[in-house]
Coordinates of C-alpha atoms in Angstrom, one line a residue:
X1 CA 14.0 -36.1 -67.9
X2 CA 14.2 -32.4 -66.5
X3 CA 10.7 -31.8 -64.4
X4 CA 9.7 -28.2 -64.3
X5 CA 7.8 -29.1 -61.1
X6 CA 5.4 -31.6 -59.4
X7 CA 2.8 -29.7 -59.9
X8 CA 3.5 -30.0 -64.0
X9 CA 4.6 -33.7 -64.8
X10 CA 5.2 -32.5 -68.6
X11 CA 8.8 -32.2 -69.3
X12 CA 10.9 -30.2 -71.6
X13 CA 12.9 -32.0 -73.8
X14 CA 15.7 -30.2 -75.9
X15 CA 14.3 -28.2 -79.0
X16 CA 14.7 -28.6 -82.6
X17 CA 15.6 -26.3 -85.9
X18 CA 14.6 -27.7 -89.0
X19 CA 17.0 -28.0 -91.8
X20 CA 19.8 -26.9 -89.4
X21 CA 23.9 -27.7 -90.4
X22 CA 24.5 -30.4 -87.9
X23 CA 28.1 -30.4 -86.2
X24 CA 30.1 -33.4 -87.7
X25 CA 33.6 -34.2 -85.9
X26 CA 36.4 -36.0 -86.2
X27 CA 37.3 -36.1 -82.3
X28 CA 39.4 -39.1 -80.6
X29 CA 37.6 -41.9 -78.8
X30 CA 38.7 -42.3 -75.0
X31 CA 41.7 -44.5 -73.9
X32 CA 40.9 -46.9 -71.0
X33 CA 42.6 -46.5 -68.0
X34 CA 43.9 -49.3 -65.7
X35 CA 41.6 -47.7 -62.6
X36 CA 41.2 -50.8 -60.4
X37 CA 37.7 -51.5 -59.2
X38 CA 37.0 -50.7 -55.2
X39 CA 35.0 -53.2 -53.4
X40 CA 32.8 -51.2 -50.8
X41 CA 32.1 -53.8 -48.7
X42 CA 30.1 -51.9 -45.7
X43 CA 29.2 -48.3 -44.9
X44 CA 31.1 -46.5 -42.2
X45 CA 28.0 -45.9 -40.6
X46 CA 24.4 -46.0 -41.3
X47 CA 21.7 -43.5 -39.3
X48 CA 18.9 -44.9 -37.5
X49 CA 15.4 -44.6 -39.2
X50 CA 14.8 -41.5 -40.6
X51 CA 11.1 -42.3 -39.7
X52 CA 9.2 -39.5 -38.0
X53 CA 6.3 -40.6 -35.8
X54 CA 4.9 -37.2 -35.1
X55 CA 2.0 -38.3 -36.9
X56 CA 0.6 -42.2 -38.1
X57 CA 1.9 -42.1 -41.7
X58 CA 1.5 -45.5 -43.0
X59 CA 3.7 -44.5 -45.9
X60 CA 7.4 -44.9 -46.2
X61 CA 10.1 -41.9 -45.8
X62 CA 10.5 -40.5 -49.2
X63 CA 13.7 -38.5 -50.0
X64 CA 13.4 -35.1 -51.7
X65 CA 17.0 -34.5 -51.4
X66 CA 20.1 -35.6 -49.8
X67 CA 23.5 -32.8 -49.5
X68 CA 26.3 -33.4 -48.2
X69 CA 28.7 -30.1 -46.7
X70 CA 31.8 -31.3 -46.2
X71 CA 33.5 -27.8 -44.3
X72 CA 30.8 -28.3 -42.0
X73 CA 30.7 -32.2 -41.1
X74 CA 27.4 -32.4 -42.4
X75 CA 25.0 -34.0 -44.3
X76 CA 21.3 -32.7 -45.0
X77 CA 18.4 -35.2 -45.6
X78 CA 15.1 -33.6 -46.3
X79 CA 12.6 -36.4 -46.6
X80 CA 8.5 -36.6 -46.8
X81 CA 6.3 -39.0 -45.1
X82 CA 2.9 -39.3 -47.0
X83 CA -0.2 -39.1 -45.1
X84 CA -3.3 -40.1 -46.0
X85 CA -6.6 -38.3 -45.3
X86 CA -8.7 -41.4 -43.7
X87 CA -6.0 -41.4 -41.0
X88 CA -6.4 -37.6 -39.7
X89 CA -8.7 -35.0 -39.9
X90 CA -7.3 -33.2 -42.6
X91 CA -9.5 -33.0 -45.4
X92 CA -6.8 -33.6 -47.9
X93 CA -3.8 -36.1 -48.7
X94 CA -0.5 -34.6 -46.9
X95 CA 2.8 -34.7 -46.1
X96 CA 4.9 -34.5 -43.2
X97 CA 8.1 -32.6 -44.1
X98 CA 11.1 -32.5 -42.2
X99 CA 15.1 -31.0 -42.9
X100 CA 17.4 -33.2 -40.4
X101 CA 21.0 -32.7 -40.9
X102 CA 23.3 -35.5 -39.5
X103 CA 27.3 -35.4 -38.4
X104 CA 28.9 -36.9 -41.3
X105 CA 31.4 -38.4 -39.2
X106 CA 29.3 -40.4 -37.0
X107 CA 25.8 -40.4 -38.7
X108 CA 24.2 -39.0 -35.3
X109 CA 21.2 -36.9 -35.8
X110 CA 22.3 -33.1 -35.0
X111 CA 18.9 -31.5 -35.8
X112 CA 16.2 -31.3 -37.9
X113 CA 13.1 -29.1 -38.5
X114 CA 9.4 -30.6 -38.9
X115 CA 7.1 -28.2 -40.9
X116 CA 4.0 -28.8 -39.2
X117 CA 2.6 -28.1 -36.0
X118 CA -0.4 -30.5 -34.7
X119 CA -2.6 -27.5 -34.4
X120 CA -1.3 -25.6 -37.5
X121 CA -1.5 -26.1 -41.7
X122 CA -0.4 -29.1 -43.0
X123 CA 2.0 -29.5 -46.1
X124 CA 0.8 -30.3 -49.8
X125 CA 3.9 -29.5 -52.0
X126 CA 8.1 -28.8 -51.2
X127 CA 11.4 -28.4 -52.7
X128 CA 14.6 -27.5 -51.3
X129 CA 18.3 -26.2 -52.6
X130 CA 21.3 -26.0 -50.4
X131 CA 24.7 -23.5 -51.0
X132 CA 28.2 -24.0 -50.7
X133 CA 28.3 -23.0 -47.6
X134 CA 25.5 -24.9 -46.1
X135 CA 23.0 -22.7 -46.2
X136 CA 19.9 -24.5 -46.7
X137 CA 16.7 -23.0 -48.4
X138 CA 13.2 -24.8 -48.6
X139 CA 10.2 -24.2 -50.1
X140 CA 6.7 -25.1 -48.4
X141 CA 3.6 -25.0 -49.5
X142 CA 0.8 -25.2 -46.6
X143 CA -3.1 -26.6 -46.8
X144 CA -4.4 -23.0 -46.1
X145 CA -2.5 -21.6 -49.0
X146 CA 0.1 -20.3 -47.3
X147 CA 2.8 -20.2 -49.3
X148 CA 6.6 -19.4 -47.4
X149 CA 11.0 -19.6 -48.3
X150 CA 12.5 -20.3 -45.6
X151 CA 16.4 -20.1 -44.7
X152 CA 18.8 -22.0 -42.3
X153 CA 22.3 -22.4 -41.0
X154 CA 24.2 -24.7 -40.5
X155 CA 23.5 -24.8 -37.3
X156 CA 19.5 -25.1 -37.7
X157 CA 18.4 -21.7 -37.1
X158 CA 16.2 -19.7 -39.4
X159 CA 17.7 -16.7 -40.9
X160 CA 15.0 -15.2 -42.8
X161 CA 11.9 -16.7 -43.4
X162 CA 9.8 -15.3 -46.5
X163 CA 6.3 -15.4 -47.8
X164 CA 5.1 -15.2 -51.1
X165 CA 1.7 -15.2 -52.8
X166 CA 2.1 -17.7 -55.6
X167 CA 3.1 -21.1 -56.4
X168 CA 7.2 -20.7 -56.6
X169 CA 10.7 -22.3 -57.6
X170 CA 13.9 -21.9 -55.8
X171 CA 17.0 -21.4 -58.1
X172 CA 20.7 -20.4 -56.9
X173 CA 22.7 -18.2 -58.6
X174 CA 26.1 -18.3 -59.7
X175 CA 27.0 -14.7 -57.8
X176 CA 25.2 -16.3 -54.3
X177 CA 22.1 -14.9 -54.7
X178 CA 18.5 -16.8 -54.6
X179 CA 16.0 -16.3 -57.2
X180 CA 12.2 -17.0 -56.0
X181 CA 10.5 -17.2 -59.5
X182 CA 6.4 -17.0 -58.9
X183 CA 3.3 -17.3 -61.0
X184 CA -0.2 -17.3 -60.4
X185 CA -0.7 -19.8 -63.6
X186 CA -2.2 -18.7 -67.3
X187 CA -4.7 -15.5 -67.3
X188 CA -8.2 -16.0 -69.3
X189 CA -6.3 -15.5 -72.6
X190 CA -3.5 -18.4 -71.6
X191 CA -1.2 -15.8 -71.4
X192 CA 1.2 -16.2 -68.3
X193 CA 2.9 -13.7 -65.9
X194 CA 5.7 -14.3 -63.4
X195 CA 7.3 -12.4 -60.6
X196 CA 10.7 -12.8 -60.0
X197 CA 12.7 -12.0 -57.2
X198 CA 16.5 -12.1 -56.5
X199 CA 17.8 -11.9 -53.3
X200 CA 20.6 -12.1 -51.1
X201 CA 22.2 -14.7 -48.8
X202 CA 20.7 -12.3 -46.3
X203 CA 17.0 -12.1 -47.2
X204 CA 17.9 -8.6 -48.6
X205 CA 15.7 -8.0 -51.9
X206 CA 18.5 -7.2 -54.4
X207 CA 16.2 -6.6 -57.4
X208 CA 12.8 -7.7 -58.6
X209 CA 10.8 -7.7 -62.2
X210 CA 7.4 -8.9 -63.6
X211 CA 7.7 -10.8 -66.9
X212 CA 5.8 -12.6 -69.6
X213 CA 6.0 -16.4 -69.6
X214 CA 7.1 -18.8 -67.1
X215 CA 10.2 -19.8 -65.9
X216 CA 11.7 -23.1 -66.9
X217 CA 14.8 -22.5 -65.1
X218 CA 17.5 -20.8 -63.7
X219 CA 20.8 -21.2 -62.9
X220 CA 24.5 -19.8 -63.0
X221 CA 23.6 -16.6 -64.6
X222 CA 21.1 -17.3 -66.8
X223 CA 17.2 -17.5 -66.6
X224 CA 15.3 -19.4 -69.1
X225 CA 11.7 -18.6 -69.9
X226 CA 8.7 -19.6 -71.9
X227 CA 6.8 -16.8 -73.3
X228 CA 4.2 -18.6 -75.1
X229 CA 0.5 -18.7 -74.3
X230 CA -0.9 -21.5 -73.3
X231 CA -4.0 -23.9 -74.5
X232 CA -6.5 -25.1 -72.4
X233 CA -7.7 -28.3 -72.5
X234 CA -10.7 -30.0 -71.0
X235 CA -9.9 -28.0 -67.3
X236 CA -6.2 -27.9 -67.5
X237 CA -3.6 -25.9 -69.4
X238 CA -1.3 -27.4 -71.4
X239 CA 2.3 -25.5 -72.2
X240 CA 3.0 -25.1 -76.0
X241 CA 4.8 -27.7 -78.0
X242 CA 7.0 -25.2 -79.5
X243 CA 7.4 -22.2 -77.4
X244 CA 8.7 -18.9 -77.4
X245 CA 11.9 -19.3 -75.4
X246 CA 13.7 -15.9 -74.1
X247 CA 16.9 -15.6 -72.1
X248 CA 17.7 -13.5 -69.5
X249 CA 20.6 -12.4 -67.3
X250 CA 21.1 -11.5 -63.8
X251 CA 19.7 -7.8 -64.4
X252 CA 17.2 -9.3 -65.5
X253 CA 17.6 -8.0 -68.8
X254 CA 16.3 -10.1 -72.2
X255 CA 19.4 -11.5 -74.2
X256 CA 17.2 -13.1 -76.9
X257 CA 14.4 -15.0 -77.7
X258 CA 13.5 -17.8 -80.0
X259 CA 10.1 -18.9 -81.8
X260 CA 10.5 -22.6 -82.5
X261 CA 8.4 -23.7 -85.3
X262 CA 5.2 -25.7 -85.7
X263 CA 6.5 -28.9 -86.1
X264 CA 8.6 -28.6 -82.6
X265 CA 7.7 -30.6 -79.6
X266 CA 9.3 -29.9 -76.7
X267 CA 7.2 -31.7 -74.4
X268 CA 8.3 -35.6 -74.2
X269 CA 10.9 -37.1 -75.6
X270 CA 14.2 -39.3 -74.3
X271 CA 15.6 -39.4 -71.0
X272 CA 17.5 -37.2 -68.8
X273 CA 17.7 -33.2 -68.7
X274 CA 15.6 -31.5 -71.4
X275 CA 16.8 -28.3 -70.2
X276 CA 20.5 -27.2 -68.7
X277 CA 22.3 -24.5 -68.3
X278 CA 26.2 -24.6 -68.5
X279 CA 28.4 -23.1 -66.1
X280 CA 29.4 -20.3 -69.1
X281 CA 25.5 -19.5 -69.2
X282 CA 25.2 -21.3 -72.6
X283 CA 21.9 -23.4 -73.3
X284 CA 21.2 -26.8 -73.7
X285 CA 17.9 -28.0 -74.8
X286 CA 16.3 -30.9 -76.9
X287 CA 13.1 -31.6 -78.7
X288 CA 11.4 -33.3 -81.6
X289 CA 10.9 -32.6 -84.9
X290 CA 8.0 -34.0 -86.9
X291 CA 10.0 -36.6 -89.6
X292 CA 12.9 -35.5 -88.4
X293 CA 13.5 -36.9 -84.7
X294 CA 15.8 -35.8 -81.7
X295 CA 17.5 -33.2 -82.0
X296 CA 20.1 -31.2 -79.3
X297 CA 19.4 -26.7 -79.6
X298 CA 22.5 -25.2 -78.4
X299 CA 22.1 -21.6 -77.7
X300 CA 25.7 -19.6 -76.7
X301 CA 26.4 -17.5 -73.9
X302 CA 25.1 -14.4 -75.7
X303 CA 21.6 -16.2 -75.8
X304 CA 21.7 -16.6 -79.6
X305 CA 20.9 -20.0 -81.1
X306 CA 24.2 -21.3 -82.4
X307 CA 23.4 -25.1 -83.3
X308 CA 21.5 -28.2 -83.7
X309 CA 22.7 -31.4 -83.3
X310 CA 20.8 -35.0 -83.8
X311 CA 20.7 -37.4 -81.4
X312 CA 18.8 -40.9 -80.6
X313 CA 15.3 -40.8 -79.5
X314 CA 16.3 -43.0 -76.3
X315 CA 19.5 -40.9 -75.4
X316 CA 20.0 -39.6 -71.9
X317 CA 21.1 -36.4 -71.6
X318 CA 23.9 -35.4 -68.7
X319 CA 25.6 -31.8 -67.9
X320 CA 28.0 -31.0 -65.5
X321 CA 30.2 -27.8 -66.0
X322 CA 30.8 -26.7 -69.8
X323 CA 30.1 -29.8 -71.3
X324 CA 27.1 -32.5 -71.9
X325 CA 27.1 -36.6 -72.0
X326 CA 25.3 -38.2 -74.1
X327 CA 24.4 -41.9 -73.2
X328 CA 22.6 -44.5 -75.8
X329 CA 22.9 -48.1 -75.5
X330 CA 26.8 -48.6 -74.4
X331 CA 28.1 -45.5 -75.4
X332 CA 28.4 -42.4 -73.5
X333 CA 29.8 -39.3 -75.8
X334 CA 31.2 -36.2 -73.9
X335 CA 30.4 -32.8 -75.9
X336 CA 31.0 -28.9 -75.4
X337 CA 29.2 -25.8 -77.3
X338 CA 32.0 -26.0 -79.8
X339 CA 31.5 -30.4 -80.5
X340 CA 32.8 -33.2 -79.4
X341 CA 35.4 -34.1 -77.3
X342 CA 35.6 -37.9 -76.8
X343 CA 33.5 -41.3 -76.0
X344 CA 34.1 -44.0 -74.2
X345 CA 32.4 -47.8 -74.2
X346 CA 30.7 -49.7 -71.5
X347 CA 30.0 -53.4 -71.6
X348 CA 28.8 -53.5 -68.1
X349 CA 25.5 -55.0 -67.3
X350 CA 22.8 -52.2 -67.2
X351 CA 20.0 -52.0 -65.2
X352 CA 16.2 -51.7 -67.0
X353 CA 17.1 -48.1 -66.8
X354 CA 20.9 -46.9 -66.5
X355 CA 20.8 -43.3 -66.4
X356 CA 23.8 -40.7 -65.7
X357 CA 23.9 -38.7 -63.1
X358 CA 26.0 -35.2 -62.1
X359 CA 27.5 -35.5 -58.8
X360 CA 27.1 -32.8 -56.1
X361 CA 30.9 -32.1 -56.7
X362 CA 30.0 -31.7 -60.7
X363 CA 31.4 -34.9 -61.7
X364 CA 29.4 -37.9 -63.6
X365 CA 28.5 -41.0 -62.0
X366 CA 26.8 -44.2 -63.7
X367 CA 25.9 -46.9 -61.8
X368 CA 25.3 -50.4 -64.4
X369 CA 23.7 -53.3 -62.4
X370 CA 27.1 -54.1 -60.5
X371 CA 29.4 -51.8 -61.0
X372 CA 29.5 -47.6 -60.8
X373 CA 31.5 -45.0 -62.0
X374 CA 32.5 -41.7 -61.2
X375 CA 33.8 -39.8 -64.0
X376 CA 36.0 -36.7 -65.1
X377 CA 33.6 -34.3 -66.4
X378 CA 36.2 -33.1 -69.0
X379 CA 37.4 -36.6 -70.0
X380 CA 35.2 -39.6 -69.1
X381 CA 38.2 -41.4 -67.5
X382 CA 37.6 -43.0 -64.4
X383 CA 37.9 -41.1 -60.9
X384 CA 36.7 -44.5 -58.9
X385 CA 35.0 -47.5 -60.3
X386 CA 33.3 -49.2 -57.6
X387 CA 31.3 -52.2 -56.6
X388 CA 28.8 -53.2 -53.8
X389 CA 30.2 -56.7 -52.9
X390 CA 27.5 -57.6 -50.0
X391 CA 24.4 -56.5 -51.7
X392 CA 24.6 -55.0 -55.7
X393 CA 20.6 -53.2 -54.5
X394 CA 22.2 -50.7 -53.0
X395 CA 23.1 -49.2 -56.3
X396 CA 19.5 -49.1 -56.5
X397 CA 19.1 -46.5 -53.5
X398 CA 18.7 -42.5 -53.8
X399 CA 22.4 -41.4 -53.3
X400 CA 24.6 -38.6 -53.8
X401 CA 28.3 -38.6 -53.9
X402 CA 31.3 -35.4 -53.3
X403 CA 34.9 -35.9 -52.3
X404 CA 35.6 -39.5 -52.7
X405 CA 31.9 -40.5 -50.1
X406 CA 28.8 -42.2 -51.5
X407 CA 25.9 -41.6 -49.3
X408 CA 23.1 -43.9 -50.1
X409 CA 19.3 -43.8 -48.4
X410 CA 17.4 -47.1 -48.4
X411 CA 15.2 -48.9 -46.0
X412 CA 14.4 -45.6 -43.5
X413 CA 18.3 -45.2 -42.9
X414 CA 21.1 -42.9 -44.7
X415 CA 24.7 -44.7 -45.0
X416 CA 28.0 -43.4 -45.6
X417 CA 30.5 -45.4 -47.9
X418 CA 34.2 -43.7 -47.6
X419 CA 35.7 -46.7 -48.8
X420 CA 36.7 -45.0 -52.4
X421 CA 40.4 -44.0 -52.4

């Protein structure tokens, strides 16, 4: 499910209308294809550990995110070692955050930035985001409350660095530009306010505007926002189960807004993203309804609500371009705003949890307990299906896959599969 950040481990699922005309469809079922199934039997390379040893973390490397830039040769690991307090003298748990980027041909470190310094703040909280050119943005947060954006080449210099005076997410935009959306949390009243700032590839502050609510997300050309007060409880604040949602564009003006009712909760339910945004800037979001169950809220590109569909309370929810997957038990169903489009069944062997995935490239990829796919986003037939003949596990590594490569971490080391014609 969607995480609005690690700070928050509530998620949003998709929300609800009661009493709302669901879509019902007559649409075709996919057609298998005769796609062979492509043994990869080694990696082209693997990397050597990925371990740093600046400091004694006793923990193992942990992958925020791994990007691959093709145009540049390079792929982009940015990883967190967990350090824990008895073993420094930091008065606090840690982390030792680093960016390395390695030559995709070879799998040779080519740089990589630590954020700390032995005598400096330490790190308590990251996130990064990378563009299509390789531009790489990170988010730190440091132990003195220093709070900073920073932005590198390709080459591993810093082109702007930035710092801001709240707790922050990173978006990119569809027009190139980089949205820094900040809040200081809920006032006395629970009501909350956010600062958000666009800027561009540059560091040059293209426009800025102070709202009410939070941001959920961002993304393509559409910001999503929760403009509900919220309820504390015991000493923490809890977001409401069925928010005011508003919808903004890239002026940051308000398209529309949407009070869901009292027996909404957006909070918890099923698997996969709660909350996407489409590549046409329409909506997709899912909740529950008291006596009613899982339902999909599909809001256009205008903002407006314009349906609600039911789903299974154990469905995974998928985008990737225009359209949305969704996956329970064996079947995977491909939809767009206007319904749906096809389906296709799987008798593979799934894992304890088989989830669906959108690939850097915005494809889908499904990995069962031996086999994967990658998938056409507007059909669901088969790009490659693939196997891991020497070792099924490594399906179970973090991975990411564009242009025909699977890059898989696991045990300290990033390798590179090309073996998918």
């Amino acid at each position: 499910m969607h995480t609005l950040s690690e700070r928050n481990t509530k998620t949003w699922a998709a929300l609800i209308l009661s009493g709302m005309l669901l879509f019902s469809m007559n649409t075709p079922s996919y057609a298998a294809t005769t796609t062979s199934t492509e043994a990869l039997t080694k990696p082209s390379w693997t990397s050597s550990s990925l371990m740093l040893s600046e400091v004694n973390a006793q923990e193992d490397v942990r992958i925020k995110d791994i990007h691959a830039v093709p145009s540049k040769n390079l792929v982009y690991v940015h990883s967190y070692q967990p350090v824990t307090k008895i073993n420094s003298k930091t008065t606090l748990d840690w982390n030792l955050d680093s960016l390395q980027a390695l030559d995709a041909t070879t799998g040779k470190l080519k740089w990589n930035v630590i954020f700390h310094e032995k005598s400096g703040p330490y790190t308590t909280y990251s996130n990064s985001l990378y563009a299509d050119n390789g531009t790489a943005y990170v988010y730190m947060e440091y132990s003195d409350g220093t709070k900073k954006v920073y932005s590198y080449n390709t080459s591993g210099k810093t082109n702007w660095v930035k710092t801001v005076n709240a707790p922050s997410d990173l978006y990119l935009m569809n027009n190139g530009t980089i949205m820094i959306a900040s809040s200081t949390g809920p006032l006395s009243n629970g009501s909350v306010r956010s600062s958000i700032s666009l800027y561009d590839a540059k560091g040059k502050l293209i426009s800025a505007k102070t709202i009410n609510g939070a941001v959920l997300k961002a993304g393509h050309d559409r910001i999503v926002v929760d403009a509900s007060k919220q309820t504390k409880v015991g000493n923490y604040w809890q977001q409401a189960a069925n928010p005011k949602v508003e919808i903004y564009d890239l002026t940051l003006n308000r398209l529309s807004f949407y009070q869901f009712p009292a027996n909404a909760n957006t909070l918890g339910d099923g698997g996969g993203e709660s909350l996407a945004i489409l590549e046409d800037g329409s909506v997709i979001m899912r909740a529950n309804f008291d006596n009613t169950g899982n339902k999909l809220m599909g809001f256009g590109s205008d903002g407006k609500l314009a349906w609600g569909r039911s789903i299974a309370g154990n469905a995974f929810v998928q985008t990737a371009g225009n359209g949305y997957t969704v996956f329970t038990g064996q079947k995977l169903e491909l939809y767009t705003m206007k319904g749906k489009v096809t389906e296709r069944m799987f008798k593979d062997k799934q894992d304890v949890l088989t989830v669906v995935d959108q690939t850097q490239d915005g494809k889908y990829k499904i990995d069962f307990a031996n086999t994967g796919y990658i998938l056409d986003p507007t059909t669901l037939e088969s790009i490659h299906e693939y196997t891991f003949t020497s070792s099924p596990e490594e399906m179970k590594g973090y991975s990411t896959y564009t242009d025909d490569i699977i890059y898989i971490f696991k045990d300290e080391s990033l390798s590179k599969y090309d073996g998918l014609s």
